[in-house]
Tab-separated table of C-alpha atoms and ligand atoms in Angstrom:
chain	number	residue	atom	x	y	z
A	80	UNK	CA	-16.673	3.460	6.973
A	81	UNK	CA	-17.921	6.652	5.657
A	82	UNK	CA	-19.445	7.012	2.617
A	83	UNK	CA	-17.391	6.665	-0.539
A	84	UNK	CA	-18.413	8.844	-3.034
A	85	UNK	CA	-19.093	11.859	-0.301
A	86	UNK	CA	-16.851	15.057	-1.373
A	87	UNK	CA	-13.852	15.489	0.267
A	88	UNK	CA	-15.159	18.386	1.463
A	89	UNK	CA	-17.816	17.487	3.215
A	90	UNK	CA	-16.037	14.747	5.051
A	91	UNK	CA	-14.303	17.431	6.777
A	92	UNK	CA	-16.724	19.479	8.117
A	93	UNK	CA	-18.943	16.290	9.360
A	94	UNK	CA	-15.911	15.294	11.472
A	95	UNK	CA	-15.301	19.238	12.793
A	96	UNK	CA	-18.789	18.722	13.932
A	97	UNK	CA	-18.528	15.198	15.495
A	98	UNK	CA	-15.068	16.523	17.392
A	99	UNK	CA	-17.254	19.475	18.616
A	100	UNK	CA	-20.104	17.615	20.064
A	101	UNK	CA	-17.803	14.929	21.355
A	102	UNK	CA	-15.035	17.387	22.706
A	103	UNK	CA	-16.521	20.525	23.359
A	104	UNK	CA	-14.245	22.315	21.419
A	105	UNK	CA	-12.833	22.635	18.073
A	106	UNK	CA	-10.463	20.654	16.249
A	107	UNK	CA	-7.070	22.686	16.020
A	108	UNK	CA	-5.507	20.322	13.044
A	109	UNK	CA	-7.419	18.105	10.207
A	110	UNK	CA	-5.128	15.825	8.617
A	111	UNK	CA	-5.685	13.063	5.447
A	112	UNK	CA	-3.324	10.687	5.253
A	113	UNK	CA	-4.218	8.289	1.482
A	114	UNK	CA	-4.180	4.587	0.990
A	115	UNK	CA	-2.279	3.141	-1.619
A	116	UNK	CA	-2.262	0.938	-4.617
A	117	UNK	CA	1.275	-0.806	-6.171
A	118	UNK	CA	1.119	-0.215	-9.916
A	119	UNK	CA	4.074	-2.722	-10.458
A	120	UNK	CA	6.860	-4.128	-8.532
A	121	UNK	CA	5.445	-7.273	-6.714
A	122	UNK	CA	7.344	-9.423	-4.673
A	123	UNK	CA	10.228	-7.543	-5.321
A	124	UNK	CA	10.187	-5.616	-2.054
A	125	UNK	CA	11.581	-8.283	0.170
A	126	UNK	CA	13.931	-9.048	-2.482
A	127	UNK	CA	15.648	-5.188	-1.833
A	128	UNK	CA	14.428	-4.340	-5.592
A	129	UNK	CA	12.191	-1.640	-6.292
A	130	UNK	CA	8.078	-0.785	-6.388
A	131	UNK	CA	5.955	1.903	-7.942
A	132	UNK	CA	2.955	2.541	-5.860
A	133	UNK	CA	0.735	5.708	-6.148
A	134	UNK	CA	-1.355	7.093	-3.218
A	135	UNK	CA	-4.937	6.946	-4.197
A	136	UNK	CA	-7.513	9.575	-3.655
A	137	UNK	CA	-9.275	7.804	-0.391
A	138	UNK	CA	-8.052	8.612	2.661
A	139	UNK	CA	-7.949	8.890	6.615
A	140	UNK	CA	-9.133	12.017	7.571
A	141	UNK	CA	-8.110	12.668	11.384
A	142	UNK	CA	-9.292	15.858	13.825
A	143	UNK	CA	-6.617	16.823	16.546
A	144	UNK	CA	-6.670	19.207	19.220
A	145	UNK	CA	-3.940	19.495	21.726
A	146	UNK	CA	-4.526	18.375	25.920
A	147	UNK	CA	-1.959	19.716	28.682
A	148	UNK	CA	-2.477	16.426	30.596
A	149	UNK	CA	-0.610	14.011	28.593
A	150	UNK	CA	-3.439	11.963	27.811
A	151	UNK	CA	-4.817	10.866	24.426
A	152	UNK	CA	-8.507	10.631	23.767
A	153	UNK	CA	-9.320	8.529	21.122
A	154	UNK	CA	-12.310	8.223	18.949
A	155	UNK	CA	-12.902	5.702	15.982
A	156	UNK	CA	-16.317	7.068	14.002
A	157	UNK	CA	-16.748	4.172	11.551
A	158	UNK	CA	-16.255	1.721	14.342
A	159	UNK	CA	-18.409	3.981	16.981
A	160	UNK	CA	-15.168	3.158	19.446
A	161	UNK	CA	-12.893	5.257	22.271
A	162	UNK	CA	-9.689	4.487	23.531
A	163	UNK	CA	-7.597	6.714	26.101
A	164	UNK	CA	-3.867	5.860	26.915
A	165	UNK	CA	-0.974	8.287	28.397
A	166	UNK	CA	1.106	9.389	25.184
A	167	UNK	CA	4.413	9.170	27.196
A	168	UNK	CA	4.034	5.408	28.088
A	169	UNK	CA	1.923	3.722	25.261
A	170	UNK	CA	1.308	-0.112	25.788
A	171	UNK	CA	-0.143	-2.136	23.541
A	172	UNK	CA	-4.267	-2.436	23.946
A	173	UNK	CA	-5.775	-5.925	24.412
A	174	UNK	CA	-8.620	-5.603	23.740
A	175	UNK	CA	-8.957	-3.061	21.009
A	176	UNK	CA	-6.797	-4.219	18.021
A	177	UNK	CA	-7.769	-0.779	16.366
A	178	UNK	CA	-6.162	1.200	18.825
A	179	UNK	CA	-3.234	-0.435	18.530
A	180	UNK	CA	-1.843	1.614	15.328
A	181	UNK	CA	-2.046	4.935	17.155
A	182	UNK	CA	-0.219	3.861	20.348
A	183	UNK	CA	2.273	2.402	18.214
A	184	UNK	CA	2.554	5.320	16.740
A	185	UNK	CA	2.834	7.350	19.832
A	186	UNK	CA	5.649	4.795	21.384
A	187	UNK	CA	7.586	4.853	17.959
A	188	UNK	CA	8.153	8.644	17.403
A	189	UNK	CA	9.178	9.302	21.009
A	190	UNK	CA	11.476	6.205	20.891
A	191	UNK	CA	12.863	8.701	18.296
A	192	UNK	CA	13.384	11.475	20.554
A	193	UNK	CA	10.083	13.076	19.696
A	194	UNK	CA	8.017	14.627	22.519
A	195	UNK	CA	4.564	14.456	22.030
A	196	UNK	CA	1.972	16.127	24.092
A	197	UNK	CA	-1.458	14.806	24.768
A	198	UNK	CA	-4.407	15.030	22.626
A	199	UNK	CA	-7.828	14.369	21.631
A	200	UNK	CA	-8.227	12.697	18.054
A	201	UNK	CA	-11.218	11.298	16.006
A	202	UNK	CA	-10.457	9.771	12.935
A	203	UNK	CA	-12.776	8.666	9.881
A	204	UNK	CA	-12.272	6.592	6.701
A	205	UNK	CA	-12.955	5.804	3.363
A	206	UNK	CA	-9.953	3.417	2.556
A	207	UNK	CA	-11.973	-0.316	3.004
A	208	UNK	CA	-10.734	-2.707	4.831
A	209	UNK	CA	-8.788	-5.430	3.797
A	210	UNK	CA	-9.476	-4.258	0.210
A	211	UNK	CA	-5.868	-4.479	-0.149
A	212	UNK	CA	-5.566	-0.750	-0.221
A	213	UNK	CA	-4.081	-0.607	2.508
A	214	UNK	CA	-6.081	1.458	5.113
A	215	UNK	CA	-3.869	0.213	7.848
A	216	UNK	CA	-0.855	2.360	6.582
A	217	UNK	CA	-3.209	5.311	6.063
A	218	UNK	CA	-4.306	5.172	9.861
A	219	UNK	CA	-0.726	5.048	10.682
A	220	UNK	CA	0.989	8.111	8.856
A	221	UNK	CA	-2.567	9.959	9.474
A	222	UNK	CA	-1.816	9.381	13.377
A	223	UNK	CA	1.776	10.090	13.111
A	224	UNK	CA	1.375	13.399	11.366
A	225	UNK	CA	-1.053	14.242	13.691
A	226	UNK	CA	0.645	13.854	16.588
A	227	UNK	CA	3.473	15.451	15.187
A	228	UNK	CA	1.571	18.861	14.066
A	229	UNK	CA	-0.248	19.087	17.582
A	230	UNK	CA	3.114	18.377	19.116
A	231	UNK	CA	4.777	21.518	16.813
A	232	UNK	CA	7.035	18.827	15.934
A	233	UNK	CA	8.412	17.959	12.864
A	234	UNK	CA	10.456	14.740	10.828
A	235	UNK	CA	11.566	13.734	7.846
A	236	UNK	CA	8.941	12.146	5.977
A	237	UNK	CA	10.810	8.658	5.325
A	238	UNK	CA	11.727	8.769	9.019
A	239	UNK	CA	8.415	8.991	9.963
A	240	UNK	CA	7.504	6.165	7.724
A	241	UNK	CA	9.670	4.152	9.370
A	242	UNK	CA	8.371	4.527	12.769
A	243	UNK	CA	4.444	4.000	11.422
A	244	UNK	CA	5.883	0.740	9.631
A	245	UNK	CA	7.564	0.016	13.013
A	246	UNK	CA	4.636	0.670	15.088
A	247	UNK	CA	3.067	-1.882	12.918
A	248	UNK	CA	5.391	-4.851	13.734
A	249	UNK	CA	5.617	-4.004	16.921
A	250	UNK	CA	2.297	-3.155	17.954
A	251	UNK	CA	0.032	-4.577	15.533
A	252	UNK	CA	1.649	-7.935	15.045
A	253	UNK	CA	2.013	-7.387	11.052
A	254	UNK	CA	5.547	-7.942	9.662
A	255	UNK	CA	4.836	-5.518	6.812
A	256	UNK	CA	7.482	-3.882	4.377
A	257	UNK	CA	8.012	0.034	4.101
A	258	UNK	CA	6.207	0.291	0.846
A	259	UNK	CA	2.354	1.049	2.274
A	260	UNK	CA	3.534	4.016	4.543
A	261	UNK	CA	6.165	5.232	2.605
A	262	UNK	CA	3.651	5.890	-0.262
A	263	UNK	CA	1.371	7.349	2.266
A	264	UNK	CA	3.722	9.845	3.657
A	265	UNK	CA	6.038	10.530	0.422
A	266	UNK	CA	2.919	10.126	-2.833
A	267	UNK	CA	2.405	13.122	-4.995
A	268	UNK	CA	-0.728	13.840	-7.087
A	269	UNK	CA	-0.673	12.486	-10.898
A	270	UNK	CA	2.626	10.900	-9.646
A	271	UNK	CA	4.033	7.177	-9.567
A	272	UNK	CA	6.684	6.610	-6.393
A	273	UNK	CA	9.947	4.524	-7.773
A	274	UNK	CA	11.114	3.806	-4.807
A	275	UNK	CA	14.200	1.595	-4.150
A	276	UNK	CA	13.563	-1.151	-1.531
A	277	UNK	CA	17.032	-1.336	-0.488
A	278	UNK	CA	18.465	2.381	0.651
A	279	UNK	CA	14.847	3.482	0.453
A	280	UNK	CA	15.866	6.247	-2.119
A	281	UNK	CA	12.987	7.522	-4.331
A	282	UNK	CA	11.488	9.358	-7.125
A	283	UNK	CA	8.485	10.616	-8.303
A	284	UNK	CA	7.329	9.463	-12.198
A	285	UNK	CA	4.563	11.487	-13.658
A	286	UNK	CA	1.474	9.200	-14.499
A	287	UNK	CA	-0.354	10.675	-17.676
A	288	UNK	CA	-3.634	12.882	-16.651
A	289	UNK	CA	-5.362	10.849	-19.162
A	290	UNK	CA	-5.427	8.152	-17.642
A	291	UNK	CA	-7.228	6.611	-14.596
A	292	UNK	CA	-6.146	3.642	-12.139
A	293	UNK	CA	-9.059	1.083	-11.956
A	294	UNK	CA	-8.346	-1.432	-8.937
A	295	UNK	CA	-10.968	-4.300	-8.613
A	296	UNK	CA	-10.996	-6.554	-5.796
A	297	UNK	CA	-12.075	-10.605	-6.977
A	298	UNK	CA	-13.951	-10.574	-3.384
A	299	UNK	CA	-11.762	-13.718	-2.896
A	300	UNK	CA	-9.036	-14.064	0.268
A	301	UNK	CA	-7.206	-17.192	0.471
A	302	UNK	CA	-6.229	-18.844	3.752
A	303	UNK	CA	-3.098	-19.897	2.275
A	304	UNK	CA	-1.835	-16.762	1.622
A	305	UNK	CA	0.051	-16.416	4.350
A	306	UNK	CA	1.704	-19.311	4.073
A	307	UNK	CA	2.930	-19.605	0.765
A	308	UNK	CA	3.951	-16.223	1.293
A	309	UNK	CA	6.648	-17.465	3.437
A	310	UNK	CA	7.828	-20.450	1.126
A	311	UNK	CA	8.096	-17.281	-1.932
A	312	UNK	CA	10.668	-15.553	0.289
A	313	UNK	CA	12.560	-18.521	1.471
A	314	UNK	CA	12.715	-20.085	-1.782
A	315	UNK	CA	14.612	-16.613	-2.807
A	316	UNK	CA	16.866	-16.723	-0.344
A	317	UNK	CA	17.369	-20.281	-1.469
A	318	UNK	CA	17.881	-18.604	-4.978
A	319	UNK	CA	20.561	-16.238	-3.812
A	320	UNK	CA	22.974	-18.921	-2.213
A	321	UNK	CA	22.948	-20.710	-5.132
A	322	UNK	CA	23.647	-18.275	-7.234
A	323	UNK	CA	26.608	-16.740	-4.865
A	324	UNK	CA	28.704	-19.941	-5.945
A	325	UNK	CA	29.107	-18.206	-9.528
A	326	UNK	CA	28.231	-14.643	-8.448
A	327	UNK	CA	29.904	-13.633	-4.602
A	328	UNK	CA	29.185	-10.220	-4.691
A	329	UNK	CA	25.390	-10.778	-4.789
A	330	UNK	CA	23.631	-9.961	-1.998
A	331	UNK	CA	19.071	-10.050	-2.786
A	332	UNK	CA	18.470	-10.764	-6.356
A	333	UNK	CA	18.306	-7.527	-6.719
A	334	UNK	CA	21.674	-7.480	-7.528
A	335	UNK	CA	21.247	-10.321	-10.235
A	336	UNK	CA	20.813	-9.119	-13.492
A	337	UNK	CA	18.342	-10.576	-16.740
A	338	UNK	CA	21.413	-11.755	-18.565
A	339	UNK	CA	23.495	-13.437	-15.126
A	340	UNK	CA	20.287	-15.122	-14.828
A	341	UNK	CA	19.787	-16.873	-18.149
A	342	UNK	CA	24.054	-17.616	-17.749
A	343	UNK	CA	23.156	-19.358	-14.572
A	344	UNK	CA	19.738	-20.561	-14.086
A	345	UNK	CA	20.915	-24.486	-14.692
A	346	UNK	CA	22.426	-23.625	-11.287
A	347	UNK	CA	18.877	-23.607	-9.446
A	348	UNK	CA	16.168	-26.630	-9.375
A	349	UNK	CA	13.001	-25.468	-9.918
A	350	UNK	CA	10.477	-24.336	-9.114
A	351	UNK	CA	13.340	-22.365	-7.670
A	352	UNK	CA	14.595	-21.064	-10.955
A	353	UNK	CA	10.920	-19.620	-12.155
A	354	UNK	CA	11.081	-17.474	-8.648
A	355	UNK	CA	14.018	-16.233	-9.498
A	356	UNK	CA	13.010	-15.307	-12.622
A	357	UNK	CA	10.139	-13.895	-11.749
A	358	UNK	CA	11.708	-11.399	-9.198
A	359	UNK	CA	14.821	-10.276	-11.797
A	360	UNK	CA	12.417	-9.404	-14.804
A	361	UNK	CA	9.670	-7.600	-12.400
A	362	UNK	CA	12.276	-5.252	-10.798
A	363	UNK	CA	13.428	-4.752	-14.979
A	364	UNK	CA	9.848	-4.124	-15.744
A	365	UNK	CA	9.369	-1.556	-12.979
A	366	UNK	CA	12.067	0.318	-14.027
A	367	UNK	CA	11.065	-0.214	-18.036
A	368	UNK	CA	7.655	0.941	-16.554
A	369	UNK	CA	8.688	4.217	-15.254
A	370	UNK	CA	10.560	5.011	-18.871
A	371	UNK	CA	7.562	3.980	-20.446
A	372	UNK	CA	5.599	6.316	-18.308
A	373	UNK	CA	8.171	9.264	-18.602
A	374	UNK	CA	7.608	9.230	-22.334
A	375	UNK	CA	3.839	9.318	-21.507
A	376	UNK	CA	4.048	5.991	-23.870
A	377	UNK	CA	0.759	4.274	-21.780
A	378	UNK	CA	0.706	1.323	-24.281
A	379	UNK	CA	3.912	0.185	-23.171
A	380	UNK	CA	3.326	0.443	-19.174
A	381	UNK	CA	0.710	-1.354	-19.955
A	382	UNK	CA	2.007	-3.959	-21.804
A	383	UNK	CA	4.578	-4.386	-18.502
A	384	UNK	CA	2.167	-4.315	-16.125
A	385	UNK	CA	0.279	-7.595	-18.527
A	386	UNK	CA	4.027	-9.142	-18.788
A	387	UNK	CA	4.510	-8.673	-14.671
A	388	UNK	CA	0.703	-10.727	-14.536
A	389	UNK	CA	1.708	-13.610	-16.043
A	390	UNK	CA	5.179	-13.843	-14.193
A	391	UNK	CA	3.395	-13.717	-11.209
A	392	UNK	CA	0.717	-16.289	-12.521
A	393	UNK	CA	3.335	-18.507	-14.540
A	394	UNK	CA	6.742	-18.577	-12.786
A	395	UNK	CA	5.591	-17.055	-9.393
A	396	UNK	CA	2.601	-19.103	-8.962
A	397	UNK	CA	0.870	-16.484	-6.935
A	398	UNK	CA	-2.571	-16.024	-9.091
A	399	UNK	CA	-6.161	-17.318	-8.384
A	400	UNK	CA	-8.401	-18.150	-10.870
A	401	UNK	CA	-10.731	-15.426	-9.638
A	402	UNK	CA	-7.783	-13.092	-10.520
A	403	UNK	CA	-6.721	-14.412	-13.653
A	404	UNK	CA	-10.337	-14.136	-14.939
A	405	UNK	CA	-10.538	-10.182	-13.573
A	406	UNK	CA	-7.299	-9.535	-15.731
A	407	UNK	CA	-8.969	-11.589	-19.117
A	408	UNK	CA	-12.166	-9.315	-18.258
A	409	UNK	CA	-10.068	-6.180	-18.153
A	410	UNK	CA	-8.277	-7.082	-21.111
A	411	UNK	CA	-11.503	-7.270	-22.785
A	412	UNK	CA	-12.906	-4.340	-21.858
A	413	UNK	CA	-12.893	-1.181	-23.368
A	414	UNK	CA	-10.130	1.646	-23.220
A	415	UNK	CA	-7.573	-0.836	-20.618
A	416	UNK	CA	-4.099	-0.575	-21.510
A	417	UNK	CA	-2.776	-3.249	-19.033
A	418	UNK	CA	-4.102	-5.009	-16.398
A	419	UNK	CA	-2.810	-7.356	-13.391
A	420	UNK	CA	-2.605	-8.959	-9.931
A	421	UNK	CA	-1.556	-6.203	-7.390
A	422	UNK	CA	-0.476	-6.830	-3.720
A	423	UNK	CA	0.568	-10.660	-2.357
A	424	UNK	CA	-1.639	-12.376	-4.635
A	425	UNK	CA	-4.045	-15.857	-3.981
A	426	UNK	CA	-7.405	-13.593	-4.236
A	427	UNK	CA	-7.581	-9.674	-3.571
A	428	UNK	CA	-7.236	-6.842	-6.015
A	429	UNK	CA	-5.919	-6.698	-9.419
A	430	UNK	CA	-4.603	-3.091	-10.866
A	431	UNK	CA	-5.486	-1.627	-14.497
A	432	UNK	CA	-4.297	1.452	-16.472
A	433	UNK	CA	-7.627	2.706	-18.342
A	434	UNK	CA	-7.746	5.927	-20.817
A	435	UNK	CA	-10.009	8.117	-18.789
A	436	UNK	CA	-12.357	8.723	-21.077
A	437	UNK	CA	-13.306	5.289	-21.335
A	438	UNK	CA	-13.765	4.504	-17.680
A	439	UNK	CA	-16.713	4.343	-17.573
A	440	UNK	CA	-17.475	1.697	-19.988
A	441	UNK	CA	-14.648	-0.359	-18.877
A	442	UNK	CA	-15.886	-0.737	-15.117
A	443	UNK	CA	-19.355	-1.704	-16.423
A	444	UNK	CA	-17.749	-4.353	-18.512
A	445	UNK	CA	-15.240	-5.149	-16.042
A	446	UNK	CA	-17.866	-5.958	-13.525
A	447	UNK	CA	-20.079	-7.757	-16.509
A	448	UNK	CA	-17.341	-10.005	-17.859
A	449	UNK	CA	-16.502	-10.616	-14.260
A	450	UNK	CA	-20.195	-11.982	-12.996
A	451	UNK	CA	-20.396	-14.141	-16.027
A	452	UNK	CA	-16.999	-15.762	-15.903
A	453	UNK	CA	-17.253	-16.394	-11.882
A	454	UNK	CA	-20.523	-15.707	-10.395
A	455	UNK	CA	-18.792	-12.885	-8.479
A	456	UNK	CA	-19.475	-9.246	-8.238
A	457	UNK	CA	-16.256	-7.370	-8.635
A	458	UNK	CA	-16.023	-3.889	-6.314
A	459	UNK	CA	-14.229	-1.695	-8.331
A	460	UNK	CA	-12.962	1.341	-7.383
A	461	UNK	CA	-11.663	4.229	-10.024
A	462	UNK	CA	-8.738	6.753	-8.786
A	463	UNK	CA	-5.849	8.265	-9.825
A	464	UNK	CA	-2.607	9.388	-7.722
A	465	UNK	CA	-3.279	11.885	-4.794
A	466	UNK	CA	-0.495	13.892	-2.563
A	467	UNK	CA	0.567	11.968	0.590
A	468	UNK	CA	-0.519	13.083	3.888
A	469	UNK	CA	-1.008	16.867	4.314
A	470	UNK	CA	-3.050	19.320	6.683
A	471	UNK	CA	-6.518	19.972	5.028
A	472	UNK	CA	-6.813	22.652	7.432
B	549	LIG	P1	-5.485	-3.300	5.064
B	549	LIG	O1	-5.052	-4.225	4.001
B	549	LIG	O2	-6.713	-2.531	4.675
B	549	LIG	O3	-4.370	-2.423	5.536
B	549	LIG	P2	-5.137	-4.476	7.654
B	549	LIG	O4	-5.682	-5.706	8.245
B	549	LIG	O5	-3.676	-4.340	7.485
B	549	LIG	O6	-5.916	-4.227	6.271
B	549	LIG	O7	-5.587	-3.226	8.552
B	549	LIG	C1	-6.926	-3.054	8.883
B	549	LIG	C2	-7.028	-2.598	10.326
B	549	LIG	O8	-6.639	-1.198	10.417
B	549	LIG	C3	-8.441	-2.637	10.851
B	549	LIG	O9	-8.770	-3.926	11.343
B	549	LIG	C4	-8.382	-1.588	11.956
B	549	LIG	O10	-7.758	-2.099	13.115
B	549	LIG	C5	-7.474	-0.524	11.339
B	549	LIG	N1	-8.320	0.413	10.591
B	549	LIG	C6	-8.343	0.608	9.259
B	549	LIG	N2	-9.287	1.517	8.923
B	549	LIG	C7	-9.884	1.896	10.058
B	549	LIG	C8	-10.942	2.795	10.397
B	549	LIG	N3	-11.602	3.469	9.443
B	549	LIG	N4	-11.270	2.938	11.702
B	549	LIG	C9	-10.621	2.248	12.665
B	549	LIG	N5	-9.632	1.373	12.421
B	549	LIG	C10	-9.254	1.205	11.140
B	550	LIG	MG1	-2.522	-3.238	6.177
C-alpha cells in the first residue's frame, strides 16, 4: 500500500518511473479508478431498493502501455508481485488470488464483444484492504478502463460495471452486488450516487462543500458475518411471500410501501417483521436523504443517516458493540451531524457527515471517545466525494 497522505501527484510520477525501470519504456495511459463509501441505503441493495454511495478521494492508480503479442504483463507494487496471462484466453490464477480481478476483467469485456490487445500494467493503491472501502471494486474498474483505453475501445460506463462486478463472481469467488463498481465507474466529485438497485437507473445528488465524510473502521471483523448475512436475505424473501397473500403485485420489498407495511405487519412473525421494517424505512430514508441533501439541509441527512443506525442496530440486528460505541463517540464529538454503521455490518466501518471546519476536532475526539469506551484505536479516514475513474494522463 502506498502511502496515504502522499499527493496525488506524486503518486503518479513514482509509478511512471517504476513502469520505466520495469518496462523499458513509458507508460502510454495512467488511470485512477476511487474506492467507495455507502452514505445510506444498507441492506437495501439485495432487496432491489436503492443506495447512495460517493466515490472517495483514494484510489487505484494503474500505468498501461500497449504489447502487439497479446500478452499481459502484470505488476502489483504494494504486493511486490507479477503475473502474465494471454488477454484473449484469461483463466482464472491459482495461485495468485490478486491477479484474479484483472483476468476477470479481461475474460468479461471480451465476453462482451470487446477486443482487447495485450499490455503491460502496474498498478498501485491507497484504498486499504478490507477497510470496507472497497479496494477490490477500485482494482476492477481501474483494470477495465485500462484495458479499454489501450485497446482504443470504449463502453458504457454501467456496462462496464457490470462486467468488473461479473469478473468478481466469476473469477474472484465474491457474490458481490453492483453498488462498489458502479460508484467507481459512474461517482462525481462533491456528488452523492442515488442509484436504483433494480433497473440500475441513477442520479447524481450534490453533497454540500462544507461538509466532509469521516469513515472510521472499529478494527473489529466478525466471523459470523457471512453467515448471518445469508439468514438477512432469506428472511426477506421470507418477508415478501408473506406479504404477496395481501399484496400480489409485490415483487422485493422494494415495492412495499411504509404505510402497506404497518396495514400488514401482523401478517409476518418476527423477527421477520423488524427485517422488513428495517429494509422499507431505509430505502424511505435514502430517498428523504437525497431531498434533505438537495436543500443543502445537512441536519436532516444527518438525522437519517442516525435513524438508518438504529434500524440496522434495533430491527436489523446487524450492529456490534464496537460499532454502536463509534456512532455514541461520533455523536459526541464536535461538528458531526449524523453518524452510522456503513457496509454489511458485525464490525467494520461506520460513516459520519462532519461540518468541515470542525474535522479536525471531531477525529481527535472520535478516536479519544473511541479508546476509552473499547480499548480500540479507531483508523479514521477523512474524504469527501471524488469523480469515478478517469485518465490522469
Ligand atoms: P475490500 O473490501 O477492500 O474490497 P476484498 O477482499 O473484496 O476487500 O478485496 C481485496 C483484494 O483485492 C485483495 O486481497 C487483493 O486481491 C485485491 N487488491 C486490493 N487492493 C490491491 C492492491 N493495492 N494491490 C493488489 N491487489 C489488491
Ligand atoms: Mg471488495
Amino acid at each position: 500500500m502506498s502511502n496515504q497522505t502522499e499527493p496525488l501527484s506524486q503518486r503518479i510520477s513514482r509509478l511512471r518511473d517504476h513502469f520505466l525501470q520495469r518496462f523499458g519504456r513509458k507508460a502510454e495511459v495512467i488511470v485512477r479508478a476511487p474506492g467507495r463509501v455507502n452514505l445510506i441505503g444498507e441492506h437495501t441493495d439485495y432487496n432491489d431498493g436503492f443506495v447512495l454511495p460517493i466515490a472517495i478521494d483514494r484510489n487505484v492508480l494503474l500505468a498501461a502501455a500497449r504489447r502487439d503479442d497479446h500478452r499481459v504483463h502484470l505488476v502489483a507494487v504494494d504486493l511486490d508481485d507479477e503475473d502474465e496471462f494471454d488477454v484473449t484466453a484469461p483463466t482464472r490464477s491459482e495461485t495468485k488470488a490478486w491477479a484474479n480481478y484483472h483476468r476477470g476483467v479481461a475474460a468479461m469485456l471480451q465476453q462482451r464483444g470487446i477486443d482487447l490487445t495485450g499490455a503491460d500494467v502496474m498498478f498501485s493503491s491507497n484504498v486499504p484492504i478490507g477497510a470496507g472501502l472497497s479496494s477490490s471494486a477500485a482494482v476492477e474498474v481501474a483494470a477495465a478502463f485500462g484495458f479499454l483505453a489501450i485497446s482504443d475501445q470504449e463502453m458504457d460506463r454501467a456496462q462496464m460495471a457490470l462486467a468488473c462486478q461479473q469478473a468478481e463472481h466469476e473469477y474472484a469467488g465474491v457474490p458481490c452486488g453492483i453498488m462498489d463498481q458502479f460508484i467507481s465507474a459512474l461517482g462525481r466529485a462533491d456528488s452523492a450516487l442515488l442509484l436504483d438497485c433494480r433497473d440500475l437507473s441513477y442520479r447524481h445528488v450534490p453533497v454540500p462543500e462544507s461538509a466532509r465524510i469521516v469513515v472510521a473502521d472499529t478494527g473489529v471483523r466478525r466471523a459470523l458475518a457471512g453467515s448471518e448475512y445469508r439468514v438477512r436475505r432469506s428472511q426477506c424473501e421470507e418477508a415478501v411471500r408473506l406479504l404477496q397473500s395481501a399484496l400480489p403485485g409485490i415483487r422485493a420489498l422494494r415495492d412495499v410501501s411504509e404505510a402497506e407495511l404497518q396495514q400488514y405487519e401482523h401478517l409476518l412473525p418476527d423477527p421477520i417483521r423488524r427485517r422488513a421494517r428495517h429494509v422499507v424505512t431505509e430505502n424511505q430514508r435514502v430517498l428523504d436523504t437525497v431531498a434533505a441533501l438537495e436543500a443543502g439541509d445537512l441536519r436532516r441527512a444527518g438525522e437519517l443517516l442516525i435513524a438508518s443506525h438504529h434500524s440496522l442496530r434495533d430491527d436489523y440486528e446487524v450492529s456490534s458493540t464496537e460499532l454502536d460505541a463509534m456512532v455514541e463517540a461520533a455523536l459526541a464529538a464536535p461538528g458531526c451531524f449524523g453518524s452510522r454503521l456503513t457496509g454489511a455490518g458485525f464490525g467494520g466501518c461506520t460513516v459520519s457527515l462532519v461540518a468541515n471546519e470542525a474535522v479536525k476536532d471531531f477525529v481527535r475526539s472520535l478516536a479519544q471517545t473511541y479508546r476509552e469506551r473499547t480499548g480500540r484505536d479507531a483508523t479514521v479516514y477523512v474524504t469527501r466525494a471524488a469523480d469515478g475513474v478517469g485518465l490522469v494522463a
